[in-house]
mmCIF file of C-alpha atoms in Angstrom:
data_model
loop_
_atom_site.group_PDB
_atom_site.id
_atom_site.type_symbol
_atom_site.label_atom_id
_atom_site.label_comp_id
_atom_site.label_asym_id
_atom_site.label_seq_id
_atom_site.Cartn_x
_atom_site.Cartn_y
_atom_site.Cartn_z
ATOM 1 C CA MET A 1 67.911 113.586 27.888
ATOM 2 C CA TYR A 2 68.337 115.784 31.579
ATOM 3 C CA SER A 3 67.287 119.160 31.618
ATOM 4 C CA CYS A 4 69.819 121.944 33.343
ATOM 5 C CA GLY A 5 67.309 121.999 35.979
ATOM 6 C CA ASP A 6 67.608 118.234 36.524
ATOM 7 C CA GLN A 7 71.835 118.719 36.603
ATOM 8 C CA LYS A 8 71.449 121.769 39.090
ATOM 9 C CA GLY A 9 69.781 119.685 41.124
ATOM 10 C CA ILE A 10 72.123 116.600 41.318
ATOM 11 C CA ALA A 11 74.780 119.271 41.661
ATOM 12 C CA LEU A 12 72.714 120.379 44.883
ATOM 13 C CA VAL A 13 72.455 117.098 45.940
ATOM 14 C CA VAL A 14 76.145 115.875 45.599
ATOM 15 C CA THR A 15 77.188 119.153 46.941
ATOM 16 C CA LEU A 16 75.057 118.657 49.724
ATOM 17 C CA LEU A 17 76.380 115.118 50.793
ATOM 18 C CA ALA A 18 79.753 116.279 50.457
ATOM 19 C CA LEU A 19 79.215 118.690 52.899
ATOM 20 C CA VAL A 20 77.734 116.148 55.324
ATOM 21 C CA LEU A 21 80.561 113.702 54.962
ATOM 22 C CA ILE A 22 82.802 116.308 55.508
ATOM 23 C CA THR A 23 81.199 117.707 58.723
ATOM 24 C CA ALA A 24 80.763 113.964 59.769
ATOM 25 C CA MET A 25 84.818 113.378 59.459
ATOM 26 C CA VAL A 26 85.474 116.536 61.176
ATOM 27 C CA VAL A 27 82.984 115.845 63.988
ATOM 28 C CA GLU A 28 84.723 112.659 64.241
ATOM 29 C CA PHE A 29 88.083 114.019 63.895
ATOM 30 C CA SER A 30 87.375 116.321 66.690
ATOM 31 C CA TYR A 31 85.689 113.583 69.036
ATOM 32 C CA GLY A 32 88.959 111.677 68.731
ATOM 33 C CA VAL A 33 91.248 114.541 69.831
ATOM 34 C CA TYR A 34 89.149 115.653 72.555
ATOM 35 C CA THR A 35 88.708 111.575 73.864
ATOM 36 C CA GLY A 36 92.619 111.584 73.235
ATOM 37 C CA THR A 37 93.363 114.333 75.268
ATOM 38 C CA VAL A 38 90.975 113.145 78.060
ATOM 39 C CA ASN A 39 92.647 109.636 78.084
ATOM 40 C CA LEU A 40 96.060 111.373 78.035
ATOM 41 C CA TYR A 41 95.364 113.504 81.043
ATOM 42 C CA ASN A 42 93.713 110.868 83.022
ATOM 43 C CA TRP A 43 96.530 108.421 82.289
ATOM 44 C CA SER A 44 99.129 111.299 83.540
ATOM 45 C CA ASP A 45 96.557 111.298 86.343
ATOM 46 C CA SER A 46 96.459 107.560 87.281
ATOM 47 C CA GLN A 47 100.268 107.913 86.678
ATOM 48 C CA ARG A 48 100.948 110.189 89.444
ATOM 49 C CA LEU A 49 98.662 109.229 91.716
ATOM 50 C CA SER A 50 99.818 105.766 91.088
ATOM 51 C CA LEU A 51 102.765 106.947 92.741
ATOM 52 C CA MET A 52 101.864 108.882 95.455
ATOM 53 C CA ALA A 53 100.124 105.236 96.300
ATOM 54 C CA ARG A 54 103.260 103.367 95.813
ATOM 55 C CA SER A 55 104.833 106.363 98.295
ATOM 56 C CA GLY A 56 102.114 105.318 100.680
ATOM 57 C CA ILE A 57 103.241 101.449 100.767
ATOM 58 C CA HIS A 58 107.113 102.474 101.266
ATOM 59 C CA VAL A 59 106.486 104.770 104.149
ATOM 60 C CA SER A 60 104.067 102.327 105.775
ATOM 61 C CA ALA A 61 106.615 99.426 105.258
ATOM 62 C CA LYS A 62 109.583 101.195 106.780
ATOM 63 C CA MET A 63 107.539 102.579 109.676
ATOM 64 C CA LEU A 64 106.869 98.634 110.381
ATOM 65 C CA SER A 65 110.111 97.531 110.190
ATOM 66 C CA ASP A 66 111.300 100.215 112.270
ATOM 67 C CA THR A 67 108.382 100.030 114.733
ATOM 68 C CA LEU A 68 108.651 96.457 115.400
ATOM 69 C CA SER A 69 112.531 96.075 114.969
ATOM 70 C CA GLY A 70 113.524 94.929 118.612
ATOM 71 C CA LYS A 71 109.976 95.436 120.155
ATOM 72 C CA PRO A 72 108.539 92.340 121.379
ATOM 73 C CA TYR A 73 105.091 92.972 120.749
ATOM 74 C CA SER A 74 103.151 94.740 118.035
ATOM 75 C CA TYR A 75 99.370 96.173 118.829
ATOM 76 C CA PRO A 76 96.729 97.088 117.831
ATOM 77 C CA GLY A 77 95.509 94.547 115.008
ATOM 78 C CA SER A 78 94.170 97.322 112.374
ATOM 79 C CA MET A 79 95.392 101.304 111.897
ATOM 80 C CA GLU A 80 94.552 103.742 109.434
ATOM 81 C CA PHE A 81 96.140 106.934 108.098
ATOM 82 C CA PRO A 82 94.376 109.963 106.282
ATOM 83 C CA VAL A 83 96.339 112.377 104.890
ATOM 84 C CA GLN A 84 94.423 115.585 103.161
ATOM 85 C CA ASN A 85 96.751 117.770 100.419
ATOM 86 C CA PRO A 86 100.109 115.378 101.731
ATOM 87 C CA PHE A 87 101.671 117.892 99.324
ATOM 88 C CA GLU A 88 102.008 121.533 98.492
ATOM 89 C CA ASP A 89 101.450 120.499 94.511
ATOM 90 C CA PHE A 90 99.155 117.997 95.384
ATOM 91 C CA GLU A 91 95.457 118.727 95.894
ATOM 92 C CA GLY A 92 93.929 115.202 97.149
ATOM 93 C CA SER A 93 94.631 112.793 99.616
ATOM 94 C CA ILE A 94 96.290 109.623 100.354
ATOM 95 C CA SER A 95 95.037 106.870 102.918
ATOM 96 C CA VAL A 96 96.864 104.035 104.175
ATOM 97 C CA ARG A 97 94.877 100.903 105.889
ATOM 98 C CA LEU A 98 97.245 98.122 107.633
ATOM 99 C CA GLU A 99 95.905 94.869 109.080
ATOM 100 C CA ASP A 100 98.379 92.744 111.170
ATOM 101 C CA GLU A 101 97.882 89.326 109.317
ATOM 102 C CA ASN A 102 98.967 86.903 112.075
ATOM 103 C CA ALA A 103 96.062 88.433 114.058
ATOM 104 C CA LYS A 104 93.550 86.770 111.910
ATOM 105 C CA PHE A 105 93.125 82.763 110.993
ATOM 106 C CA ASN A 106 95.519 81.413 108.908
ATOM 107 C CA LEU A 107 93.057 79.024 106.395
ATOM 108 C CA ASN A 108 96.247 77.362 105.177
ATOM 109 C CA ALA A 109 96.962 76.205 108.426
ATOM 110 C CA ILE A 110 94.935 73.601 109.088
ATOM 111 C CA ILE A 111 97.081 71.276 107.005
ATOM 112 C CA TYR A 112 101.089 71.383 107.676
ATOM 113 C CA ARG A 113 103.552 71.701 105.053
ATOM 114 C CA ILE A 114 104.053 68.118 104.537
ATOM 115 C CA GLY A 115 99.877 67.523 104.049
ATOM 116 C CA ASP A 116 98.657 66.082 107.112
ATOM 117 C CA VAL A 117 95.784 68.021 108.786
ATOM 118 C CA ASN A 118 96.696 69.998 111.751
ATOM 119 C CA PRO A 119 93.911 68.503 114.271
ATOM 120 C CA ALA A 120 94.031 71.404 116.310
ATOM 121 C CA ALA A 121 93.997 74.280 113.921
ATOM 122 C CA PHE A 122 91.299 71.926 112.234
ATOM 123 C CA GLN A 123 88.981 72.170 115.309
ATOM 124 C CA ALA A 124 89.830 75.797 115.944
ATOM 125 C CA PHE A 125 88.357 76.720 112.637
ATOM 126 C CA GLN A 126 85.213 74.721 113.002
ATOM 127 C CA ARG A 127 84.993 76.745 116.074
ATOM 128 C CA LEU A 128 85.455 79.878 114.365
ATOM 129 C CA LEU A 129 82.679 78.807 112.098
ATOM 130 C CA MET A 130 80.492 78.225 115.239
ATOM 131 C CA ILE A 131 81.140 81.391 116.454
ATOM 132 C CA LEU A 132 80.028 83.147 113.311
ATOM 133 C CA SER A 133 77.304 81.030 113.032
ATOM 134 C CA LEU A 134 78.236 79.464 109.609
ATOM 135 C CA ASP A 135 77.843 75.419 109.080
ATOM 136 C CA THR A 136 81.093 73.628 110.589
ATOM 137 C CA LYS A 137 80.973 71.803 107.059
ATOM 138 C CA ILE A 138 83.125 74.555 105.288
ATOM 139 C CA ALA A 139 85.771 73.493 107.376
ATOM 140 C CA ASP A 140 85.436 70.238 105.720
ATOM 141 C CA ARG A 141 85.540 71.700 102.252
ATOM 142 C CA VAL A 142 88.668 74.181 103.001
ATOM 143 C CA ARG A 143 90.604 71.270 104.036
ATOM 144 C CA GLU A 144 89.505 68.904 100.760
ATOM 145 C CA TRP A 145 90.681 71.780 99.169
ATOM 146 C CA ILE A 146 94.044 72.004 100.044
ATOM 147 C CA ASP A 147 95.285 69.024 101.661
ATOM 148 C CA PRO A 148 97.459 67.457 98.643
ATOM 149 C CA ASP A 149 95.901 63.872 98.268
ATOM 150 C CA GLU A 150 92.829 63.436 96.006
ATOM 151 C CA PHE A 151 91.067 61.294 98.326
ATOM 152 C CA ALA A 152 87.645 62.871 100.193
ATOM 153 C CA GLU A 153 86.785 61.802 103.395
ATOM 154 C CA ILE A 154 83.402 63.137 102.401
ATOM 155 C CA SER A 155 81.914 62.535 99.098
ATOM 156 C CA GLY A 156 81.871 64.885 96.669
ATOM 157 C CA LEU A 157 83.993 67.296 98.274
ATOM 158 C CA GLU A 158 87.549 66.495 96.409
ATOM 159 C CA GLU A 159 85.392 67.567 93.036
ATOM 160 C CA GLY A 160 87.186 70.756 91.685
ATOM 161 C CA ALA A 161 89.951 70.605 94.358
ATOM 162 C CA LYS A 162 93.267 72.531 94.065
ATOM 163 C CA ASN A 163 94.650 69.994 96.275
ATOM 164 C CA ALA A 164 97.274 73.213 97.329
ATOM 165 C CA ALA A 165 97.439 76.198 99.749
ATOM 166 C CA PHE A 166 95.188 78.776 98.880
ATOM 167 C CA ALA A 167 96.743 81.795 97.004
ATOM 168 C CA SER A 168 94.539 84.395 98.269
ATOM 169 C CA VAL A 169 91.130 84.799 100.296
ATOM 170 C CA ASP A 170 89.290 85.429 97.371
ATOM 171 C CA GLU A 171 90.023 81.941 96.170
ATOM 172 C CA LEU A 172 87.748 80.781 98.959
ATOM 173 C CA LEU A 173 84.862 81.619 96.414
ATOM 174 C CA LEU A 174 86.086 78.803 94.370
ATOM 175 C CA VAL A 175 85.522 76.371 96.923
ATOM 176 C CA ARG A 176 82.366 74.062 96.014
ATOM 177 C CA GLY A 177 79.547 74.975 98.376
ATOM 178 C CA ILE A 178 80.613 78.033 100.025
ATOM 179 C CA SER A 179 78.400 81.195 99.324
ATOM 180 C CA ARG A 180 79.012 84.734 98.514
ATOM 181 C CA GLU A 181 77.282 85.715 102.108
ATOM 182 C CA ASP A 182 79.499 82.649 103.863
ATOM 183 C CA TYR A 183 82.642 84.432 102.612
ATOM 184 C CA ASP A 184 81.608 87.796 103.237
ATOM 185 C CA LYS A 185 80.778 86.631 107.060
ATOM 186 C CA LEU A 186 84.495 84.944 106.869
ATOM 187 C CA PHE A 187 86.316 87.779 105.517
ATOM 188 C CA PRO A 188 87.162 90.147 108.604
ATOM 189 C CA TYR A 189 88.933 86.953 110.327
ATOM 190 C CA ILE A 190 90.549 84.896 107.765
ATOM 191 C CA THR A 191 93.778 85.084 106.086
ATOM 192 C CA VAL A 192 96.198 82.834 103.858
ATOM 193 C CA TYR A 193 99.588 84.325 105.077
ATOM 194 C CA GLY A 194 101.882 82.782 107.574
ATOM 195 C CA THR A 195 103.530 79.565 108.780
ATOM 196 C CA ARG A 196 101.928 76.320 108.410
ATOM 197 C CA ASP A 197 104.156 74.588 110.824
ATOM 198 C CA ASN A 198 101.515 76.202 113.452
ATOM 199 C CA LEU A 199 98.485 78.184 113.448
ATOM 200 C CA GLU A 200 100.172 81.434 114.749
ATOM 201 C CA ILE A 201 98.245 83.849 116.455
ATOM 202 C CA ASN A 202 99.129 87.167 117.145
ATOM 203 C CA ILE A 203 96.886 87.656 121.095
ATOM 204 C CA ASN A 204 97.852 91.736 121.005
ATOM 205 C CA GLY A 205 95.776 91.738 117.615
ATOM 206 C CA ALA A 206 93.169 88.890 117.228
ATOM 207 C CA ASP A 207 89.812 90.004 117.058
ATOM 208 C CA ALA A 208 87.430 88.291 119.875
ATOM 209 C CA ALA A 209 86.200 85.693 117.287
ATOM 210 C CA VAL A 210 89.894 84.675 116.495
ATOM 211 C CA LEU A 211 90.360 84.332 120.135
ATOM 212 C CA MET A 212 87.769 82.307 120.837
ATOM 213 C CA SER A 213 88.206 79.804 118.469
ATOM 214 C CA LEU A 214 91.616 79.023 119.973
ATOM 215 C CA SER A 215 90.506 77.218 122.594
ATOM 216 C CA GLU A 216 87.468 75.831 123.675
ATOM 217 C CA SER A 217 87.479 77.198 127.523
ATOM 218 C CA LEU A 218 88.352 80.595 126.247
ATOM 219 C CA ASP A 219 84.765 82.287 125.945
ATOM 220 C CA GLU A 220 83.237 85.804 125.044
ATOM 221 C CA GLY A 221 83.778 87.152 128.342
ATOM 222 C CA GLU A 222 87.687 85.924 128.692
ATOM 223 C CA ALA A 223 88.100 87.014 125.538
ATOM 224 C CA LYS A 224 87.076 90.948 126.039
ATOM 225 C CA LYS A 225 89.514 90.507 129.145
ATOM 226 C CA ILE A 226 92.240 89.820 127.048
ATOM 227 C CA MET A 227 91.329 92.981 124.655
ATOM 228 C CA THR A 228 90.761 95.616 127.212
ATOM 229 C CA HIS A 229 93.931 94.300 128.872
ATOM 230 C CA ARG A 230 96.073 94.956 125.983
ATOM 231 C CA ASP A 231 94.420 97.855 124.889
ATOM 232 C CA PHE A 232 97.013 99.386 128.016
ATOM 233 C CA SER A 233 99.207 96.785 128.173
ATOM 234 C CA PRO A 234 100.445 94.752 125.319
ATOM 235 C CA PHE A 235 101.062 91.182 126.193
ATOM 236 C CA GLU A 236 104.848 89.825 125.884
ATOM 237 C CA ASN A 237 104.587 86.377 127.320
ATOM 238 C CA ILE A 238 102.078 83.477 128.204
ATOM 239 C CA GLY A 239 102.837 84.467 131.965
ATOM 240 C CA GLN A 240 100.976 87.649 131.367
ATOM 241 C CA VAL A 241 98.334 86.355 129.372
ATOM 242 C CA ASN A 242 97.226 83.845 132.192
ATOM 243 C CA SER A 243 97.270 86.284 134.608
ATOM 244 C CA VAL A 244 94.433 87.450 132.915
ATOM 245 C CA ALA A 245 92.545 84.666 131.080
ATOM 246 C CA THR A 246 93.996 81.254 131.910
ATOM 247 C CA PHE A 247 93.330 78.677 129.144
ATOM 248 C CA GLN A 248 95.242 76.272 127.069
ATOM 249 C CA THR A 249 96.334 75.918 123.420
ATOM 250 C CA ALA A 250 96.714 72.617 122.085
ATOM 251 C CA SER A 251 99.703 71.702 120.412
ATOM 252 C CA GLY A 252 99.310 73.067 116.704
ATOM 253 C CA ILE A 253 98.835 76.157 117.536
ATOM 254 C CA SER A 254 101.129 79.237 119.137
ATOM 255 C CA LEU A 255 100.506 82.531 120.884
ATOM 256 C CA ILE A 256 102.824 84.982 118.898
ATOM 257 C CA TYR A 257 102.877 88.659 120.803
ATOM 258 C CA LYS A 258 103.726 90.760 117.624
ATOM 259 C CA GLY A 259 102.741 91.061 114.043
ATOM 260 C CA LYS A 260 105.068 89.825 111.465
ATOM 261 C CA ILE A 261 103.141 89.948 108.105
ATOM 262 C CA PHE A 262 100.618 93.247 107.150
ATOM 263 C CA SER A 263 98.536 93.552 104.579
ATOM 264 C CA ILE A 264 98.932 97.488 103.491
ATOM 265 C CA GLN A 265 96.456 99.017 101.335
ATOM 266 C CA SER A 266 97.200 102.990 99.923
ATOM 267 C CA SER A 267 94.663 104.786 98.212
ATOM 268 C CA ALA A 268 95.319 108.587 96.403
ATOM 269 C CA GLU A 269 92.437 110.710 95.272
ATOM 270 C CA SER A 270 92.564 113.751 93.170
ATOM 271 C CA GLY A 271 89.809 115.309 91.045
ATOM 272 C CA GLY A 272 87.928 112.305 91.113
ATOM 273 C CA VAL A 273 90.548 109.832 90.053
ATOM 274 C CA LYS A 274 91.697 107.327 92.228
ATOM 275 C CA ARG A 275 94.145 104.790 92.440
ATOM 276 C CA ILE A 276 94.421 101.918 94.910
ATOM 277 C CA ILE A 277 97.453 99.395 95.661
ATOM 278 C CA GLU A 278 97.168 96.618 98.131
ATOM 279 C CA THR A 279 99.994 94.760 99.239
ATOM 280 C CA VAL A 280 101.084 92.021 101.713
ATOM 281 C CA PHE A 281 104.583 92.817 103.093
ATOM 282 C CA ASP A 282 106.644 90.424 105.484
ATOM 283 C CA THR A 283 108.437 92.195 108.075
ATOM 284 C CA GLU A 284 110.835 89.427 108.988
ATOM 285 C CA LYS A 285 111.571 88.731 105.687
ATOM 286 C CA VAL A 286 111.413 92.126 103.934
ATOM 287 C CA ARG A 287 109.603 90.576 101.364
ATOM 288 C CA VAL A 288 106.205 91.481 99.433
ATOM 289 C CA GLU A 289 104.255 88.653 99.384
ATOM 290 C CA TYR A 290 101.466 90.059 96.953
ATOM 291 C CA TRP A 291 100.755 93.211 95.377
ATOM 292 C CA LYS A 292 97.898 94.702 93.202
ATOM 293 C CA GLU A 293 97.069 97.761 91.738
ATOM 294 C CA TYR A 294 93.879 99.171 90.117
#
């Protein structure tokens, strides 16, 4: 039989266990309330910052449309606008970066829309790779990735190929034989947006490496002359270009003088929380080609 002392001991243990359980429940409940409240505030801040970032996108798109309307040229290739505390009730910053996609090399242009190779664009891409000290076989890998047929001119290159145009530059990382290092070197100079009827390059925004890829006769010195001249007087026609640097582009490559497609990155930050929106905007078609928010 249990004694009175044993019963008291058991009661004490049960009471202590009950207290432990109740304490654990209270702590769990308090933690749940805390994390729920923090998440709510973070979500609210995130939504507000998302609206701020969107405003940066809309203002930039409107500015581009207004600036380019009726103007024969655009310059430069990229611009950045950081704004601190843009609104009375907002303590933070909004930063917008614009990049002219027509100032970059369009990978998709090495294959015409009908599926045939654009020889001039393909050779230009090979030159760009040489200028960047990259393996020219990358051009073959890109060509096989895009072209619609399943026949590989070089053995093994069709394995895993998409046989369709790139949807984004990041897709280059999926191409067999192209490393992250290759991608990082190429990234500043390439795009996947623009017409596939020709390789169009905005000479008023293109970097020296892209300019040099357009023609075998266009060396670094000539490219720098073009860049120096356009800083003071952007080009409006081929005659003005040839007065600075004489070169010819093969059929399949076209010089243009103002951008049509722009990438816009708008980021809003406040109190350690940040929201970023990346988009690609076609000013001629007034159409969003790409949208990513994070």
